[in-house]
Amino acid sequence: MPENRQMTIASIPAGPLQASHFALRTGPAPAPGNGQVLCRTLAITIGAGQRARLQGVSYAAAAREGEVMDGSGVARVEASNAPAYAAGDLVAGRTGWQDYAVLDAADIEPVEAGTDPALQLGGLGINGLTAYFGLLDVGAPQPGDTVVVSAAAGSVGHIAGQIAKLRGCHVIGVAGSPAKCALLTDELGFDTALSYKDPGFRGAFREATPDGVDVYFDNTGGEVLGSALRRMNVKGRIVCCGVVSQYDTANPAPAPRGIPGLLISSRVRMEGFLVFDYADRYAEARRDIREWAGDGQLKLLVSEFQGLDAAPQAFVDLLAGATTGTTVVRL
Amino acid sequence: MPENRQMTIASIPAGPLQASHFALRTGPAPAPGNGQVLCRTLAITIGAGQRARLQGVSYAAAAREGEVMDGSGVARVEASNAPAYAAGDLVAGRTGWQDYAVLDAADIEPVEAGTDPALQLGGLGINGLTAYFGLLDVGAPQPGDTVVVSAAAGSVGHIAGQIAKLRGCHVIGVAGSPAKCALLTDELGFDTALSYKDPGFRGAFREATPDGVDVYFDNTGGEVLGSALRRMNVKGRIVCCGVVSQYDTANPAPAPRGIPGLLISSRVRMEGFLVFDYADRYAEARRDIREWAGDGQLKLLVSEFQGLDAAPQAFVDLLAGATTGTTVVRL
């Protein structure tokens, strides 16, 4: 049996997440049962939303101390007791933060041979699919609409904003630093980018949206949501995708003022979604994303880290805003 | 020229509304111009939402000191310079709080002769139409759904809850006193009623919704919204109709915790609406409401006050929760 290194949750954070909230544990790799495969993890991705499970208020059951940290990864099948898979196949699934995982064949999906795990976990994975369905299905942007994306240099945001541009929208990105703002406008084609840390942010937001906001793709909640609420056009849509401003704490703040009052006065729809509800349409989305990425219309950003040991700090960096695009840890 | 008594806004309230924020003014009735009619107000209705205009954060332009208080009424045409109307006709429109108003013929609608102004202003007016379209169109309840209505003994709430019962839903009303709760269950057919002033309200809300909440018809915002958010079923709908908990102040509170996080985890749609957007479907709604009210399936509550002098105190009583159903002042 090969040795299996696992990154576990050492303690549930009471304040901001630190690398010391995780601990490495080593043991023998498990053996696959009937209908299962043994997977060797090649890469995992970390998303800000995973922080919510460590608060106990997310859609997934709250995490507990001592558990292996959950997460999506790309893996190579080492041994298979399921007819659909053979040793050497590439697969994607919830490997968790560990070298080896035993997964039910029903819970994994095949990955085309030769696909870079970073592409599979980013543009073709949860991030790209979330951006695609959240923007197009929940946000329903029309050509000429003004679309605002928060955490716009992040894993989902940078893709959502570029898809909005592809649909003929005027796109404003909100990010946390001048460097990220420059990336959005100079490299990714956003029309405008604003830093929410700028003391003049509220005024800049108003000036950047002279025609109001038709779709606000919200990855952050908090102050940016508060600013967007005040600029929503009649019948505007707020796509509730993430709440990164409130993840890295045990006590999320109240929502901004103006909910529900401003939703009524501008007849705004504010809607939460989870990408898993769109599973039967993933193929359609991946076809589009592969095509856009293939001919350079969609640029996919990746922040890479090396080794399982690096995963806790990668998560801390992500929450501190030190990464752009999809955060990938190669094992 | 007849004398016109007008109830004006003496000052914008900084805290809770008082009758002294209004002042009576007397002058000659105006004369109708071309395409206009002179109306003698018979009754006006007061809604909690009108308090928002006195905060300057509503959909209508903020009210200013010295203006006649705005509001909907039923009136008798005294003199007409418009071909569609003749002296003696009953009409409905924004008469304001005054004996006489000159209104554009395009801004009023005819009322069937003999109709009680309280029916026209309640079930067939803004309150009934708001309940009808908010519940059925925005809330989209299915038979067997659990529907919660806040301010359930109020002008819109008591109608929304009864329509939900007519659609085969399990209906829970939230109100502000044991007497109102008894009214809801004993007279109006609600399945359960809860007082939000009860110290055990949160627990009672949980117990009353063992199958979660599919539609929350929100007239209040605030604490009741906070409780409902935690009980929403996957793909539930929150109909944002009013924010009565936040009207009677110059500084509305932040929204409850859990927005947008809980909207995401349960994929909830939270949508504001204004009844005016449904103007081309009023006839359909009124047909249904007349039928339901006619055969006793829908009971329409009215709190009546006598005389223009009583209007300010009626408004204060309404905001203090001392009225039920549609508040009507007969002039």
XYZ file of C-alpha atoms in Angstrom:
662
model
C 0.000 0.000 0.000
C 1.381 3.431 -0.859
C 1.616 6.048 1.857
C -1.222 8.593 1.855
C -0.544 12.110 3.030
C -3.730 13.902 4.116
C -4.223 17.556 5.020
C -6.745 17.653 7.848
C -8.653 20.365 9.679
C -6.760 20.777 12.954
C -9.183 23.340 14.386
C -12.166 25.418 13.271
C -10.988 29.033 12.935
C -12.556 31.582 15.283
C -11.106 34.503 13.298
C -9.184 34.759 10.032
C -7.962 31.444 8.628
C -4.300 30.553 9.214
C -2.172 27.731 7.859
C -1.951 26.402 11.418
C -5.653 25.491 11.270
C -4.542 22.524 9.166
C -2.339 19.544 10.019
C -0.689 16.845 7.911
C -1.494 13.221 8.730
C 0.062 10.159 7.133
C -1.361 6.661 6.794
C -1.812 3.862 4.303
C -3.797 4.542 1.139
C -7.285 2.987 1.261
C -8.383 0.095 -0.957
C -11.252 0.458 -3.413
C -14.426 -1.551 -2.813
C -16.864 -2.767 -5.420
C -17.833 0.018 -7.854
C -15.000 2.202 -6.573
C -11.667 3.450 -7.865
C -8.429 4.337 -6.118
C -7.266 7.753 -7.354
C -3.859 9.444 -7.137
C -4.503 13.184 -6.826
C -2.587 15.262 -9.382
C -3.960 18.688 -8.512
C -6.628 20.271 -6.340
C -8.341 23.618 -6.614
C -9.220 25.902 -3.722
C -12.141 28.308 -3.798
C -13.061 31.054 -1.352
C -16.460 29.458 -0.845
C -14.798 26.520 0.885
C -14.127 28.852 3.808
C -17.882 28.897 4.499
C -17.920 25.192 5.408
C -15.501 26.072 8.202
C -18.182 28.438 9.573
C -20.945 25.859 9.569
C -23.341 28.045 7.570
C -22.819 26.759 4.047
C -24.928 24.506 1.835
C -22.664 21.538 2.536
C -22.557 20.075 6.009
C -20.199 21.960 8.275
C -16.666 20.619 8.446
C -15.388 19.043 11.657
C -11.981 18.950 13.267
C -9.899 15.931 12.270
C -11.561 15.517 8.861
C -9.562 15.579 5.661
C -10.124 18.963 4.022
C -12.710 18.573 1.278
C -12.114 19.821 -2.240
C -12.231 19.146 -5.962
C -9.298 17.661 -7.769
C -8.035 15.930 -10.881
C -6.600 12.469 -10.324
C -5.172 9.462 -12.143
C -6.883 6.134 -11.570
C -4.444 3.729 -9.881
C -6.774 0.774 -9.452
C -10.379 0.290 -10.479
C -13.198 -1.956 -9.301
C -15.639 -0.191 -11.605
C -16.169 -1.144 -15.268
C -16.216 2.462 -16.515
C -12.660 3.207 -15.404
C -9.218 1.653 -15.836
C -5.824 2.348 -14.307
C -4.233 5.357 -15.980
C -7.511 7.175 -16.725
C -7.751 10.843 -15.803
C -10.775 11.709 -13.673
C -12.204 14.662 -11.777
C -14.024 14.517 -8.465
C -13.978 15.411 -4.806
C -10.576 13.994 -4.016
C -10.050 16.143 -0.956
C -6.641 17.418 0.117
C -4.796 14.113 0.010
C -2.527 12.013 -2.190
C -4.961 9.116 -2.547
C -8.726 8.886 -2.401
C -11.182 6.076 -2.914
C -14.184 7.394 -4.801
C -17.425 5.850 -6.052
C -17.408 5.616 -9.832
C -20.784 7.392 -9.786
C -19.212 10.422 -8.109
C -16.387 11.050 -10.574
C -16.276 12.058 -14.212
C -13.789 11.209 -16.919
C -11.293 13.833 -18.075
C -9.968 13.790 -21.639
C -6.410 12.377 -21.743
C -3.778 15.099 -21.921
C -5.965 17.807 -20.381
C -4.033 20.132 -18.089
C -5.505 19.711 -14.590
C -5.479 23.499 -14.204
C -7.798 23.854 -17.228
C -10.039 21.072 -15.975
C -10.273 22.617 -12.496
C -10.571 26.212 -13.746
C -12.311 27.045 -16.990
C -13.859 23.607 -17.493
C -14.488 22.998 -13.793
C -16.642 24.511 -11.089
C -15.239 28.016 -11.639
C -15.960 28.223 -15.344
C -19.313 26.465 -15.045
C -20.354 28.714 -12.168
C -19.444 31.827 -14.147
C -21.252 30.514 -17.231
C -24.578 29.527 -15.662
C -24.600 32.275 -13.057
C -24.066 34.998 -15.610
C -26.062 33.658 -18.543
C -28.884 31.849 -16.765
C -29.413 33.778 -13.550
C -28.144 37.162 -14.748
C -29.640 36.923 -18.252
C -27.636 39.851 -19.672
C -28.727 41.513 -22.894
C -26.347 43.174 -25.360
C -25.676 46.729 -24.204
C -26.448 45.949 -20.555
C -24.134 47.248 -17.868
C -22.710 44.291 -15.922
C -20.724 44.679 -12.706
C -18.645 41.778 -11.360
C -17.115 41.763 -7.867
C -13.984 39.781 -6.989
C -13.492 40.254 -10.710
C -9.912 38.971 -10.803
C -10.958 35.883 -8.856
C -11.654 32.340 -9.915
C -15.227 32.885 -11.078
C -15.237 36.639 -11.570
C -12.587 36.855 -14.287
C -14.525 34.341 -16.375
C -17.962 35.874 -15.725
C -16.735 39.308 -16.788
C -15.211 38.023 -20.014
C -18.366 36.079 -20.906
C -20.363 39.281 -20.341
C -18.033 41.061 -22.800
C -18.565 38.233 -25.304
C -22.317 38.894 -24.969
C -21.873 42.545 -25.886
C -22.209 44.053 -22.420
C -20.444 47.005 -20.859
C -18.443 45.361 -18.070
C -17.101 46.854 -14.860
C -14.887 44.772 -12.603
C -14.377 45.413 -8.905
C -11.176 44.035 -7.392
C -8.869 44.670 -4.449
C -5.731 46.268 -5.872
C -4.477 48.534 -8.674
C -2.528 45.582 -10.106
C -5.660 43.471 -10.356
C -7.569 46.377 -11.885
C -4.855 46.802 -14.520
C -5.013 43.081 -15.272
C -8.769 43.307 -15.820
C -8.689 46.219 -18.224
C -5.338 45.633 -19.958
C -5.361 41.839 -20.302
C -8.963 40.675 -19.996
C -10.850 43.403 -21.851
C -13.004 44.761 -19.015
C -14.232 48.273 -19.856
C -13.513 49.641 -16.377
C -12.052 48.298 -13.159
C -12.388 49.759 -9.671
C -10.613 48.922 -6.436
C -13.040 48.602 -3.520
C -10.164 49.566 -1.216
C -9.965 52.989 -2.844
C -11.382 55.556 -0.343
C -13.350 57.114 -3.192
C -14.868 53.794 -4.253
C -18.542 54.727 -3.784
C -18.196 57.825 -5.913
C -16.105 56.010 -8.520
C -18.741 53.294 -8.714
C -21.436 55.895 -9.351
C -19.358 57.582 -12.050
C -18.549 54.268 -13.720
C -22.254 53.407 -14.011
C -23.905 56.458 -15.572
C -26.630 54.225 -17.055
C -27.122 52.230 -13.845
C -26.478 48.518 -13.430
C -28.511 45.805 -15.155
C -26.682 42.758 -13.821
C -24.564 42.619 -10.682
C -22.618 39.355 -10.421
C -21.913 39.264 -6.703
C -18.996 37.217 -5.422
C -18.479 39.276 -2.282
C -21.600 40.569 -0.551
C -20.744 43.360 1.912
C -19.853 46.885 0.828
C -19.701 46.184 -2.902
C -23.195 44.692 -2.763
C -24.277 47.819 -0.874
C -22.894 50.057 -3.634
C -24.422 47.990 -6.415
C -27.862 47.958 -4.766
C -28.012 51.735 -5.023
C -27.260 51.661 -8.754
C -29.536 48.841 -9.909
C -31.804 49.639 -12.825
C -35.486 48.778 -12.780
C -35.839 45.005 -13.265
C -32.112 44.523 -12.641
C -30.703 41.165 -11.560
C -28.299 40.462 -8.702
C -26.617 37.079 -9.165
C -25.716 35.780 -5.699
C -22.676 33.609 -6.331
C -20.434 34.098 -3.313
C -19.888 36.092 -0.145
C -16.109 36.297 0.038
C -16.232 39.452 2.173
C -17.908 37.433 4.925
C -16.159 34.082 4.740
C -13.018 34.678 6.722
C -14.758 35.231 10.045
C -16.859 33.257 12.483
C -19.487 36.048 12.572
C -20.702 37.248 9.179
C -21.896 40.857 9.254
C -25.502 41.886 8.615
C -26.384 42.526 4.994
C -26.156 46.059 3.630
C -28.889 48.599 4.290
C -31.549 48.825 1.616
C -32.539 45.149 1.529
C -35.357 44.611 0.860
C -36.389 48.275 0.380
C -34.269 48.945 -2.697
C -35.234 45.596 -4.224
C -38.837 46.794 -4.140
C -38.312 50.319 -5.412
C -36.326 49.094 -8.439
C -38.147 45.748 -8.781
C -34.850 43.892 -8.538
C -34.464 40.126 -8.552
C -31.714 38.829 -6.254
C -31.141 35.142 -6.740
C -28.793 32.595 -5.283
C -27.696 29.564 -7.280
C -25.399 26.560 -7.074
C -23.745 25.220 -10.166
C -24.560 21.608 -9.246
C -28.188 22.277 -10.202
C -26.982 22.670 -13.808
C -25.161 19.327 -14.034
C -27.216 18.167 -17.015
C -26.016 21.187 -18.991
C -22.282 21.062 -18.185
C -21.442 19.674 -21.640
C -23.030 22.662 -23.362
C -21.086 25.089 -21.186
C -17.794 23.254 -21.638
C -18.208 23.272 -25.409
C -18.540 27.058 -25.363
C -15.735 27.592 -22.850
C -13.323 25.317 -24.752
C -14.096 27.186 -27.959
C -13.671 30.643 -26.402
C -10.464 29.652 -24.599
C -9.153 27.914 -27.716
C -9.315 30.975 -29.925
C -8.177 33.411 -27.247
C -11.515 35.141 -26.654
C -11.471 33.914 -23.061
C -8.289 34.115 -21.021
C -8.106 31.758 -18.069
C -6.016 32.916 -15.126
C -4.394 30.393 -12.799
C -2.411 30.865 -9.563
C -0.318 27.733 -9.038
C 1.153 26.266 -5.866
C 3.374 23.182 -5.552
C 2.847 20.341 -3.099
C 0.204 19.355 -0.554
C 2.176 21.187 2.143
C 1.507 24.436 0.281
C -2.283 24.046 0.272
C -3.034 25.720 3.650
C -0.993 28.804 2.788
C -2.517 28.892 -0.687
C -5.959 29.034 0.964
C -4.822 31.841 3.286
C -3.354 33.754 0.328
C -6.565 33.291 -1.640
C -8.701 34.693 1.193
C -6.272 37.609 1.595
C -6.705 38.493 -2.073
C -3.146 37.564 -3.032
C -4.141 35.251 -5.894
C -5.858 35.774 -9.241
C -7.982 33.361 -11.227
C -8.239 29.717 -10.288
C -6.040 28.641 -7.383
C -4.484 25.256 -8.138
C -2.211 23.164 -5.955
C -0.262 20.489 -7.831
C 0.539 17.438 -5.745
C -65.743 78.008 -5.648
C -66.104 75.501 -2.841
C -63.621 75.560 0.021
C -60.853 72.933 -0.206
C -59.388 71.512 2.990
C -55.937 69.999 2.445
C -53.840 67.929 4.839
C -50.232 68.940 4.249
C -46.846 67.688 5.431
C -45.838 70.148 8.156
C -42.428 68.572 8.732
C -40.458 65.480 7.717
C -40.326 63.157 10.734
C -36.901 62.455 12.219
C -38.258 59.591 14.362
C -41.639 57.887 14.616
C -44.447 59.630 12.755
C -46.839 61.762 14.803
C -50.090 63.472 13.889
C -48.310 66.791 14.453
C -46.194 66.160 11.348
C -49.294 67.153 9.372
C -51.187 70.457 9.192
C -54.559 71.420 7.760
C -54.659 74.198 5.159
C -57.748 75.713 3.603
C -58.141 77.455 0.257
C -60.393 77.599 -2.780
C -60.884 74.421 -4.807
C -58.953 74.489 -8.094
C -60.621 74.653 -11.515
C -60.153 71.861 -14.071
C -58.242 72.649 -17.269
C -58.707 71.001 -20.632
C -58.740 67.190 -20.329
C -59.125 67.425 -16.578
C -61.836 66.774 -14.025
C -62.603 68.338 -10.659
C -63.097 65.546 -8.110
C -64.721 65.590 -4.667
C -62.876 63.036 -2.532
C -65.186 60.527 -0.839
C -62.564 58.321 0.815
C -58.822 57.843 0.878
C -56.762 54.828 1.826
C -53.517 54.899 3.794
C -50.796 52.275 3.401
C -47.685 51.712 5.481
C -45.538 52.066 2.358
C -46.486 55.745 2.173
C -44.264 56.284 5.203
C -41.244 55.519 3.003
C -41.803 58.625 0.889
C -41.325 60.640 4.064
C -37.826 59.084 4.346
C -36.793 59.976 0.819
C -35.758 56.414 -0.053
C -38.875 55.137 -1.826
C -39.615 54.533 -5.485
C -41.616 57.750 -5.707
C -39.878 61.072 -5.327
C -39.384 62.021 -1.703
C -42.110 64.164 -0.157
C -41.393 67.752 0.813
C -42.691 69.972 3.586
C -45.707 72.044 2.626
C -46.969 69.573 0.030
C -50.425 68.028 0.231
C -50.031 64.446 1.478
C -50.216 62.104 -1.484
C -52.530 59.111 -1.558
C -55.127 57.099 -3.436
C -58.805 57.842 -3.131
C -62.247 57.379 -4.564
C -63.993 60.560 -5.668
C -67.109 61.865 -7.350
C -66.651 63.995 -10.450
C -67.983 67.513 -9.779
C -67.066 69.087 -13.094
C -65.452 67.621 -16.184
C -63.476 69.058 -19.103
C -62.773 65.555 -20.408
C -65.145 63.652 -22.716
C -64.766 60.325 -20.849
C -66.203 61.661 -17.572
C -69.334 63.524 -16.499
C -70.420 65.119 -13.228
C -71.621 62.443 -10.823
C -69.280 59.687 -12.076
C -67.329 57.715 -9.496
C -63.574 57.573 -10.151
C -60.407 56.341 -8.460
C -57.038 58.062 -8.562
C -54.387 59.869 -6.604
C -56.631 62.423 -4.989
C -54.270 63.127 -2.112
C -55.478 64.037 1.357
C -57.874 66.812 0.374
C -61.550 67.517 -0.289
C -61.047 68.498 -3.923
C -58.478 67.562 -6.515
C -58.055 68.381 -10.179
C -56.814 65.290 -11.979
C -55.945 64.517 -15.593
C -58.531 62.192 -17.120
C -55.630 59.954 -18.170
C -54.609 59.489 -14.537
C -57.955 58.306 -13.155
C -60.083 55.263 -13.745
C -63.843 54.839 -13.656
C -65.449 53.057 -10.703
C -68.711 51.162 -11.152
C -71.665 53.177 -9.766
C -72.683 52.011 -6.308
C -69.308 50.491 -5.425
C -68.375 51.026 -1.789
C -65.193 53.168 -1.783
C -63.747 50.822 0.867
C -64.053 47.868 -1.531
C -62.588 49.898 -4.373
C -59.641 51.056 -2.259
C -59.093 47.676 -0.570
C -59.783 44.426 -2.355
C -60.157 45.957 -5.803
C -57.491 48.615 -5.266
C -53.778 48.687 -4.708
C -53.960 46.359 -1.694
C -55.845 43.553 -3.381
C -53.933 43.897 -6.641
C -50.604 43.908 -4.800
C -51.534 40.763 -2.890
C -52.776 39.069 -6.062
C -49.790 39.720 -8.337
C -47.184 39.533 -5.607
C -48.359 36.171 -4.394
C -49.362 34.524 -7.651
C -46.854 36.030 -10.066
C -43.742 36.660 -7.976
C -44.315 33.957 -5.365
C -45.692 31.347 -7.785
C -47.074 29.047 -5.045
C -47.925 25.451 -5.855
C -50.633 23.439 -4.089
C -49.197 21.994 -0.885
C -46.512 24.680 -0.584
C -45.887 26.297 2.778
C -46.522 30.034 2.474
C -45.635 32.515 5.216
C -47.070 36.047 5.183
C -45.812 38.832 7.454
C -47.995 41.766 8.551
C -50.623 39.146 7.819
C -53.523 41.092 9.325
C -52.520 44.150 7.313
C -53.887 45.678 4.155
C -52.052 43.407 1.718
C -51.167 40.498 3.996
C -54.693 39.401 4.892
C -55.575 39.143 1.205
C -52.299 37.439 0.180
C -52.740 34.774 2.851
C -56.309 34.012 1.841
C -55.383 33.758 -1.846
C -52.649 31.296 -0.864
C -55.273 29.208 0.946
C -57.467 29.331 -2.170
C -54.497 27.913 -4.091
C -54.217 24.948 -1.740
C -51.222 26.098 0.295
C -50.460 25.660 3.976
C -50.496 29.255 5.223
C -48.830 30.770 8.263
C -49.499 34.379 9.176
C -47.199 36.520 11.284
C -48.814 39.480 13.052
C -48.242 41.718 16.058
C -50.810 40.695 18.675
C -52.781 37.687 19.963
C -55.992 39.384 18.801
C -54.691 39.666 15.248
C -53.494 36.063 15.332
C -56.939 34.903 16.449
C -58.511 36.913 13.630
C -56.253 35.199 11.090
C -56.980 31.636 12.176
C -60.575 31.985 13.365
C -61.988 34.333 10.748
C -59.717 34.184 7.713
C -58.781 30.510 7.570
C -55.017 30.760 8.075
C -53.620 27.426 9.266
C -51.386 28.995 11.912
C -50.664 32.493 13.173
C -47.675 33.693 15.169
C -47.004 36.957 16.970
C -43.549 38.308 16.209
C -43.668 40.083 19.591
C -43.781 36.732 21.381
C -40.341 36.181 23.028
C -40.384 32.598 21.718
C -41.123 33.705 18.154
C -38.016 32.211 16.507
C -38.659 28.790 17.980
C -42.378 28.982 17.237
C -41.591 29.892 13.638
C -39.362 26.829 13.308
C -42.005 24.567 14.830
C -44.720 25.978 12.595
C -42.682 25.219 9.462
C -41.608 21.570 9.791
C -41.439 21.270 5.992
C -39.609 24.578 5.537
C -40.964 27.602 3.673
C -41.585 27.669 -0.073
C -42.917 31.207 -0.378
C -42.341 34.037 2.067
C -44.529 37.053 1.308
C -42.576 39.784 3.066
C -44.368 42.956 4.123
C -42.000 43.785 6.948
C -38.322 43.048 6.376
C -36.380 43.005 9.648
C -36.585 40.169 12.176
C -39.372 38.249 10.462
C -37.379 38.245 7.227
C -34.406 37.002 9.237
C -36.441 34.093 10.619
C -37.902 33.200 7.236
C -34.484 33.232 5.545
C -33.352 30.413 7.821
C -36.357 28.264 6.920
C -36.458 28.703 3.138
C -36.593 25.532 1.102
C -34.345 24.990 -1.880
C -35.636 27.130 -4.766
C -37.889 29.049 -2.385
C -39.197 32.507 -3.259
C -39.181 35.632 -1.102
C -41.700 38.166 -2.376
C -40.438 41.615 -1.366
C -43.612 43.646 -0.997
C -42.994 46.019 1.887
C -40.653 46.910 4.715
C -43.029 48.110 7.404
C -40.527 47.297 10.166
C -38.211 49.943 8.741
C -40.596 52.687 7.631
C -41.226 54.584 10.832
C -37.675 55.833 11.249
C -35.273 58.105 9.449
C -32.544 55.417 9.559
C -33.573 51.971 8.317
C -31.549 49.170 9.925
C -29.193 46.913 7.974
C -30.769 43.813 6.486
C -30.706 40.571 8.478
C -27.598 38.399 8.593
C -27.496 35.662 5.999
C -28.053 37.800 2.899
C -26.743 36.825 0.439
C -25.195 33.665 1.980
C -28.457 31.855 2.708
C -29.870 32.852 -0.685
C -26.997 30.927 -2.243
C -27.074 27.842 -0.051
C -30.811 27.338 -0.645
C -30.877 28.826 -4.170
C -33.530 31.310 -3.117
C -34.999 33.994 -5.342
C -35.746 37.255 -3.533
C -37.645 39.641 -5.757
C -39.095 43.092 -5.353
C -42.120 44.204 -7.328
C -44.491 47.124 -7.696
C -48.100 46.546 -8.608
C -48.081 49.361 -11.163
C -46.048 47.121 -13.485
C -49.111 44.868 -13.753
C -51.564 47.588 -14.817
C -52.512 45.770 -18.024
C -53.685 42.775 -15.968
C -55.716 44.594 -13.289
C -59.018 43.543 -14.906
C -58.126 39.847 -14.621
C -57.219 40.234 -10.954
C -60.336 42.236 -10.135
C -62.548 39.627 -11.773
C -61.091 36.949 -9.493
C -61.167 39.120 -6.373
C -64.788 40.204 -6.961
C -65.777 36.570 -7.415
C -63.941 35.353 -4.297
C -65.240 38.237 -2.172
C -68.763 37.797 -3.584
C -69.141 34.192 -2.485
C -67.350 34.645 0.849
C -64.143 32.788 -0.012
C -62.184 36.000 0.512
C -62.939 38.216 3.494
C -61.866 41.823 3.140
C -60.983 43.623 6.358
C -61.345 47.391 6.624
C -60.407 49.823 9.412
C -62.483 52.957 8.934
C -61.875 56.513 10.117
C -64.179 59.513 9.691
C -63.109 62.906 8.378
C -59.955 64.427 6.907
C -58.914 65.562 10.403
C -58.631 61.896 11.405
C -56.192 60.975 8.626
C -52.918 61.818 10.448
C -53.880 59.779 13.516
C -55.112 56.943 11.290
C -51.638 56.861 9.709
C -49.964 56.826 13.144
C -52.304 54.027 14.290
C -51.565 52.038 11.148
C -47.804 52.270 11.690
C -48.251 51.309 15.347
C -50.089 48.157 14.297
C -53.431 49.288 15.694
C -55.403 48.681 12.486
C -56.283 45.590 10.477
C -56.894 45.248 6.754
C -57.284 48.290 4.544
C -57.211 51.619 6.349
C -59.857 53.918 4.897
C -60.641 57.507 5.835
C -64.058 58.719 4.673
C -64.215 62.443 3.993
